[in-house]
Amino acid sequence: MPVAAESILRVALPLPLPRLFDYYAPEGHAPMPDDVGSRVRVPFGNRELVGLVAAIGAPDPDAPALRAALSLLDATPLFHGELRDSLHWLARYTHAPLGEVFATALPAALRRGEPLPDTHAWAWVLTEAGVTAHSRLRGRPRRLADLLLEGALDESRLDDQFEDWRSAARALLKRGLAERMAIPATQYAPTPQPGPTLNAEQRVAIDTIQATDGFAALLLDGVTGSGKTEVYLHAIADCLARGKQALVLVPEIGLTPQTLTRFRARLGVPVHALHSGLNDGERARVWAAAWRGEARVIVGTRSAVFTPLPDAGLIVIDEEHDGSYKQQDGIRYHARDFALVRGKALGVPVLLGSATPSLETLHNARGGRYAHLRLTQRAGDARPPSVRVLDVRKRPLQAGLSPELLTAIRAALDAGGQVLVFKNRRGYAPVLLCHDCGWSAQCKRCDAPMTVHAGGRRLQCHHCGARQAVPDACPDCGGLALQPQGIGTERLEEWLAETFADVPVLRVDRGSTRRRDALETLLTELGTRPGILVGTQMLAKGHDLPNLTLVAVVGIDEGLFSADFRSGEKLAQLLIQVAGRAGRADKRGEVLLQTHHPEHPLLLTLINGGYHAYADSEFTQREAANFPPFAPLALLRAEAQHAEPPLAFLQAAKAVLRDVDTQLELQGPLPAPMPRRAGYQRAQLLLSAGDRRSLHAALDAALPAIYALPEARKLRWSLDIDPVDLY
Ligand code: ADP
Ligand code: ZN
Ligand code: ZN
């Protein structure tokens, strides 16, 4: 029997296999070009999977008999146009299966095959009975009825006007006095509030953005507090005025309720937030609202880079250097880099903001590929903080703090200010040691010590999450002299709370604030009263702290000597970002940097010349070492229960790579810097090439053979293009 030419669906499935899977179309459906980009439910083995139609085609006469797809899930393809093309690009760039890339780009609910959710907004209105009964109502129901007397009100407007309106609405609904109705999503628009008058540098930045026609990458390189966010807001308002959508990416920790309130107040349109705090349904709704063009401003973290933008006008990436933009497992994409690809395909400007631009971005700006906009002054009357290095060699330390530092903390508190003590060590103490025999608590599944938590009662591994109680006696010698060694944020908090008993001491790290709201509540409660914040790098950004006058940085010394080629850049960025939190508007801030290495070149350059001087010296070293941004890297990782298979697999992969390109530089295979993690033995092979094109060409040529290696069967392996962490 002759078969119609284009009779099958070629489906991208979320499986770690670099190919498409052919199916007959579901019963009664003739495949059409319009099916491409739609989700489809298919049988796979004895399971059902949701995939995406990547193409339609003719069946391969030599292939085994095909099964039929069960159902097409979308009347209109979810992925089409620019986003579909960009995702194809991403699959090629990451050398990842298309089906996994599509799955990564979809919110979980849609990935499971749920229908694109309804995105109506809801409004409340009084019934006739409600209007009549209005004057007899009391309390909260009365307050709500008063608001509704003028007409229906959108739920987001109610959120703005009346904190606890939902319980009142329920009460009215139960008595038949009010009802809920669906309205188009874009109706509610708060009145925008005016911002401050722009300064000359901000004006230049905005003029340049407005003058761009089509795609351009623009680096907004502005010191902390220089008014970068003001520039974003103007550029977004301009984009909205042209009837276009704006996408704003922010680091995980930067997306605070404060930020959203500021955006909502200033833009006068609903702002849709996408972050890890949302449930699956909420995420899918925001995605759908953007897909339909209803969401005009989307502010989100890393994965928001996959938001559909049918009317795109602008993409902003705040704190573009931030490490949270790189996905560390699955499809290892970089949201900043992918945003640039999308901006180019969409023909819209991409604005990258930072006080400490990544060396990749700075390199592009210096090479003239990105426009380089500078904001060199703090906005308004705010002055930059003064920075002082405290040499603590031979000084008596208490909880790791020198007497000079303690005096400065006391003085700042007495002057009515707030103090931030920055220490990048979570937990109570980094190590539990037996003073009798030298035993220390190691994780059973990782090559790492366990961190002491809970005031010294619990041990926890920061790499695999393992937990256990602190033993009563030393497991080796039975002695009772187990002692926490060193200082973590928990112990520092305990000590500071005792020493500065007259002020509140708040700890801000992943341990203390699992939930975003918890942190916000703590900080709001503190207000502008004198107090101490102790914490890890979570303190480097986020909630605005206008009364912060002293920043004390302690325990940075080990970061100065890390082996990772990016550790210097990360430390420099962290120091500048933390320091930038000191002093705002009317209060000059002070930064004290406590170290045993006051002569270290990184510190000297950073303090005397600032971030750009540091970047200059770092550029010289990277170029000499042939590291990014001068040469592209890729990392092939493998892990298994035993140490041998990963090394054997990587050795075989190396031979394949060597075969396809003799110019490729291959380092390894070597055990990972932490060889055993969560019970797995890990190894890696580092690839670098003279240019991107030859790196990708070599991988394209080698990967089919690498997938097929017999050694690949007994382990997990992955490829990371442009790895950020080399372990
Ligand atoms: P950044 O994003 O660079 O850290 P922001 O945009 O948050 O800076 O601005 C820092 C502070 O300065 C904010 O309180 C903001 O309202 C204020 N600000 C920004 N631009 C101006 C300006 N031109 N005049 C006065 N104040 C400004
Ligand atoms: Zn012991
Ligand atoms: Zn562990």
JSON list of N, CA and C in Angstrom, two decimals, residues 230-262:
[
{"chain": "A", "resi": 230, "resn": "GLU", "atom": "N", "xyz": [17.22, 52.56, 37.58]},
{"chain": "A", "resi": 230, "resn": "GLU", "atom": "CA", "xyz": [16.48, 53.69, 36.98]},
{"chain": "A", "resi": 230, "resn": "GLU", "atom": "C", "xyz": [16.58, 53.65, 35.46]},
{"chain": "A", "resi": 231, "resn": "VAL", "atom": "N", "xyz": [17.76, 53.33, 34.96]},
{"chain": "A", "resi": 231, "resn": "VAL", "atom": "CA", "xyz": [17.95, 53.24, 33.51]},
{"chain": "A", "resi": 231, "resn": "VAL", "atom": "C", "xyz": [17.09, 52.11, 32.93]},
{"chain": "A", "resi": 232, "resn": "TYR", "atom": "N", "xyz": [17.09, 50.94, 33.62]},
{"chain": "A", "resi": 232, "resn": "TYR", "atom": "CA", "xyz": [16.23, 49.85, 33.14]},
{"chain": "A", "resi": 232, "resn": "TYR", "atom": "C", "xyz": [14.78, 50.33, 33.06]},
{"chain": "A", "resi": 233, "resn": "LEU", "atom": "N", "xyz": [14.33, 51.01, 34.14]},
{"chain": "A", "resi": 233, "resn": "LEU", "atom": "CA", "xyz": [12.93, 51.40, 34.21]},
{"chain": "A", "resi": 233, "resn": "LEU", "atom": "C", "xyz": [12.56, 52.34, 33.06]},
{"chain": "A", "resi": 234, "resn": "HIS", "atom": "N", "xyz": [13.46, 53.27, 32.74]},
{"chain": "A", "resi": 234, "resn": "HIS", "atom": "CA", "xyz": [13.18, 54.17, 31.61]},
{"chain": "A", "resi": 234, "resn": "HIS", "atom": "C", "xyz": [13.14, 53.41, 30.30]},
{"chain": "A", "resi": 235, "resn": "ALA", "atom": "N", "xyz": [14.11, 52.51, 30.13]},
{"chain": "A", "resi": 235, "resn": "ALA", "atom": "CA", "xyz": [14.15, 51.75, 28.87]},
{"chain": "A", "resi": 235, "resn": "ALA", "atom": "C", "xyz": [12.91, 50.87, 28.74]},
{"chain": "A", "resi": 236, "resn": "ILE", "atom": "N", "xyz": [12.45, 50.30, 29.86]},
{"chain": "A", "resi": 236, "resn": "ILE", "atom": "CA", "xyz": [11.25, 49.44, 29.81]},
{"chain": "A", "resi": 236, "resn": "ILE", "atom": "C", "xyz": [10.02, 50.29, 29.51]},
{"chain": "A", "resi": 237, "resn": "ALA", "atom": "N", "xyz": [9.92, 51.45, 30.18]},
{"chain": "A", "resi": 237, "resn": "ALA", "atom": "CA", "xyz": [8.77, 52.33, 29.94]},
{"chain": "A", "resi": 237, "resn": "ALA", "atom": "C", "xyz": [8.71, 52.72, 28.47]},
{"chain": "A", "resi": 238, "resn": "ASP", "atom": "N", "xyz": [9.87, 52.99, 27.90]},
{"chain": "A", "resi": 238, "resn": "ASP", "atom": "CA", "xyz": [9.94, 53.36, 26.49]},
{"chain": "A", "resi": 238, "resn": "ASP", "atom": "C", "xyz": [9.49, 52.19, 25.61]},
{"chain": "A", "resi": 239, "resn": "CYS", "atom": "N", "xyz": [9.92, 51.00, 25.97]},
{"chain": "A", "resi": 239, "resn": "CYS", "atom": "CA", "xyz": [9.54, 49.78, 25.25]},
{"chain": "A", "resi": 239, "resn": "CYS", "atom": "C", "xyz": [8.02, 49.57, 25.33]},
{"chain": "A", "resi": 240, "resn": "LEU", "atom": "N", "xyz": [7.44, 49.78, 26.52]},
{"chain": "A", "resi": 240, "resn": "LEU", "atom": "CA", "xyz": [5.99, 49.65, 26.67]},
{"chain": "A", "resi": 240, "resn": "LEU", "atom": "C", "xyz": [5.25, 50.68, 25.84]},
{"chain": "A", "resi": 241, "resn": "ALA", "atom": "N", "xyz": [5.81, 51.89, 25.80]},
{"chain": "A", "resi": 241, "resn": "ALA", "atom": "CA", "xyz": [5.16, 52.96, 25.03]},
{"chain": "A", "resi": 241, "resn": "ALA", "atom": "C", "xyz": [5.13, 52.62, 23.55]},
{"chain": "A", "resi": 242, "resn": "ARG", "atom": "N", "xyz": [6.10, 51.82, 23.10]},
{"chain": "A", "resi": 242, "resn": "ARG", "atom": "CA", "xyz": [6.09, 51.40, 21.70]},
{"chain": "A", "resi": 242, "resn": "ARG", "atom": "C", "xyz": [5.23, 50.15, 21.50]},
{"chain": "A", "resi": 243, "resn": "GLY", "atom": "N", "xyz": [4.52, 49.73, 22.56]},
{"chain": "A", "resi": 243, "resn": "GLY", "atom": "CA", "xyz": [3.62, 48.59, 22.44]},
{"chain": "A", "resi": 243, "resn": "GLY", "atom": "C", "xyz": [4.33, 47.25, 22.48]},
{"chain": "A", "resi": 244, "resn": "LYS", "atom": "N", "xyz": [5.54, 47.22, 23.08]},
{"chain": "A", "resi": 244, "resn": "LYS", "atom": "CA", "xyz": [6.32, 45.99, 23.07]},
{"chain": "A", "resi": 244, "resn": "LYS", "atom": "C", "xyz": [6.45, 45.38, 24.47]},
{"chain": "A", "resi": 245, "resn": "GLN", "atom": "N", "xyz": [6.86, 44.09, 24.50]},
{"chain": "A", "resi": 245, "resn": "GLN", "atom": "CA", "xyz": [7.09, 43.39, 25.77]},
{"chain": "A", "resi": 245, "resn": "GLN", "atom": "C", "xyz": [8.54, 43.53, 26.21]},
{"chain": "A", "resi": 246, "resn": "ALA", "atom": "N", "xyz": [8.74, 43.54, 27.52]},
{"chain": "A", "resi": 246, "resn": "ALA", "atom": "CA", "xyz": [10.10, 43.57, 28.06]},
{"chain": "A", "resi": 246, "resn": "ALA", "atom": "C", "xyz": [10.32, 42.37, 28.97]},
{"chain": "A", "resi": 247, "resn": "LEU", "atom": "N", "xyz": [11.48, 41.75, 28.82]},
{"chain": "A", "resi": 247, "resn": "LEU", "atom": "CA", "xyz": [11.88, 40.64, 29.70]},
{"chain": "A", "resi": 247, "resn": "LEU", "atom": "C", "xyz": [13.07, 41.11, 30.53]},
{"chain": "A", "resi": 248, "resn": "VAL", "atom": "N", "xyz": [12.96, 40.94, 31.86]},
{"chain": "A", "resi": 248, "resn": "VAL", "atom": "CA", "xyz": [14.03, 41.34, 32.76]},
{"chain": "A", "resi": 248, "resn": "VAL", "atom": "C", "xyz": [14.51, 40.12, 33.53]},
{"chain": "A", "resi": 249, "resn": "LEU", "atom": "N", "xyz": [15.79, 39.79, 33.37]},
{"chain": "A", "resi": 249, "resn": "LEU", "atom": "CA", "xyz": [16.35, 38.68, 34.14]},
{"chain": "A", "resi": 249, "resn": "LEU", "atom": "C", "xyz": [17.10, 39.25, 35.34]},
{"chain": "A", "resi": 250, "resn": "VAL", "atom": "N", "xyz": [16.87, 38.63, 36.49]},
{"chain": "A", "resi": 250, "resn": "VAL", "atom": "CA", "xyz": [17.57, 39.04, 37.71]},
{"chain": "A", "resi": 250, "resn": "VAL", "atom": "C", "xyz": [18.13, 37.80, 38.38]},
{"chain": "A", "resi": 251, "resn": "PRO", "atom": "N", "xyz": [19.20, 37.94, 39.19]},
{"chain": "A", "resi": 251, "resn": "PRO", "atom": "CA", "xyz": [19.73, 36.77, 39.90]},
{"chain": "A", "resi": 251, "resn": "PRO", "atom": "C", "xyz": [18.70, 36.29, 40.90]},
{"chain": "A", "resi": 252, "resn": "GLU", "atom": "N", "xyz": [18.76, 35.03, 41.24]},
{"chain": "A", "resi": 252, "resn": "GLU", "atom": "CA", "xyz": [17.81, 34.42, 42.18]},
{"chain": "A", "resi": 252, "resn": "GLU", "atom": "C", "xyz": [17.59, 35.33, 43.40]},
{"chain": "A", "resi": 253, "resn": "ILE", "atom": "N", "xyz": [18.67, 35.83, 43.96]},
{"chain": "A", "resi": 253, "resn": "ILE", "atom": "CA", "xyz": [18.56, 36.56, 45.21]},
{"chain": "A", "resi": 253, "resn": "ILE", "atom": "C", "xyz": [18.13, 38.02, 45.00]},
{"chain": "A", "resi": 254, "resn": "GLY", "atom": "N", "xyz": [18.17, 38.47, 43.75]},
{"chain": "A", "resi": 254, "resn": "GLY", "atom": "CA", "xyz": [17.83, 39.87, 43.48]},
{"chain": "A", "resi": 254, "resn": "GLY", "atom": "C", "xyz": [16.34, 40.10, 43.31]},
{"chain": "A", "resi": 255, "resn": "LEU", "atom": "N", "xyz": [15.58, 39.01, 43.18]},
{"chain": "A", "resi": 255, "resn": "LEU", "atom": "CA", "xyz": [14.16, 39.17, 42.90]},
{"chain": "A", "resi": 255, "resn": "LEU", "atom": "C", "xyz": [13.38, 39.25, 44.21]},
{"chain": "A", "resi": 256, "resn": "THR", "atom": "N", "xyz": [13.48, 40.39, 44.88]},
{"chain": "A", "resi": 256, "resn": "THR", "atom": "CA", "xyz": [12.81, 40.57, 46.16]},
{"chain": "A", "resi": 256, "resn": "THR", "atom": "C", "xyz": [11.46, 41.23, 45.94]},
{"chain": "A", "resi": 257, "resn": "PRO", "atom": "N", "xyz": [10.54, 41.10, 46.91]},
{"chain": "A", "resi": 257, "resn": "PRO", "atom": "CA", "xyz": [9.28, 41.84, 46.83]},
{"chain": "A", "resi": 257, "resn": "PRO", "atom": "C", "xyz": [9.54, 43.33, 46.64]},
{"chain": "A", "resi": 258, "resn": "GLN", "atom": "N", "xyz": [10.63, 43.84, 47.27]},
{"chain": "A", "resi": 258, "resn": "GLN", "atom": "CA", "xyz": [11.00, 45.26, 47.09]},
{"chain": "A", "resi": 258, "resn": "GLN", "atom": "C", "xyz": [11.19, 45.60, 45.61]},
{"chain": "A", "resi": 259, "resn": "THR", "atom": "N", "xyz": [11.92, 44.74, 44.90]},
{"chain": "A", "resi": 259, "resn": "THR", "atom": "CA", "xyz": [12.17, 44.97, 43.48]},
{"chain": "A", "resi": 259, "resn": "THR", "atom": "C", "xyz": [10.87, 45.01, 42.71]},
{"chain": "A", "resi": 260, "resn": "LEU", "atom": "N", "xyz": [10.00, 44.02, 42.95]},
{"chain": "A", "resi": 260, "resn": "LEU", "atom": "CA", "xyz": [8.75, 43.94, 42.21]},
{"chain": "A", "resi": 260, "resn": "LEU", "atom": "C", "xyz": [7.87, 45.15, 42.49]},
{"chain": "A", "resi": 261, "resn": "THR", "atom": "N", "xyz": [7.82, 45.56, 43.76]},
{"chain": "A", "resi": 261, "resn": "THR", "atom": "CA", "xyz": [7.01, 46.72, 44.11]},
{"chain": "A", "resi": 261, "resn": "THR", "atom": "C", "xyz": [7.52, 47.95, 43.37]},
{"chain": "A", "resi": 262, "resn": "ARG", "atom": "N", "xyz": [8.85, 48.10, 43.32]},
{"chain": "A", "resi": 262, "resn": "ARG", "atom": "CA", "xyz": [9.43, 49.25, 42.64]},
{"chain": "A", "resi": 262, "resn": "ARG", "atom": "C", "xyz": [9.05, 49.23, 41.15]}
]
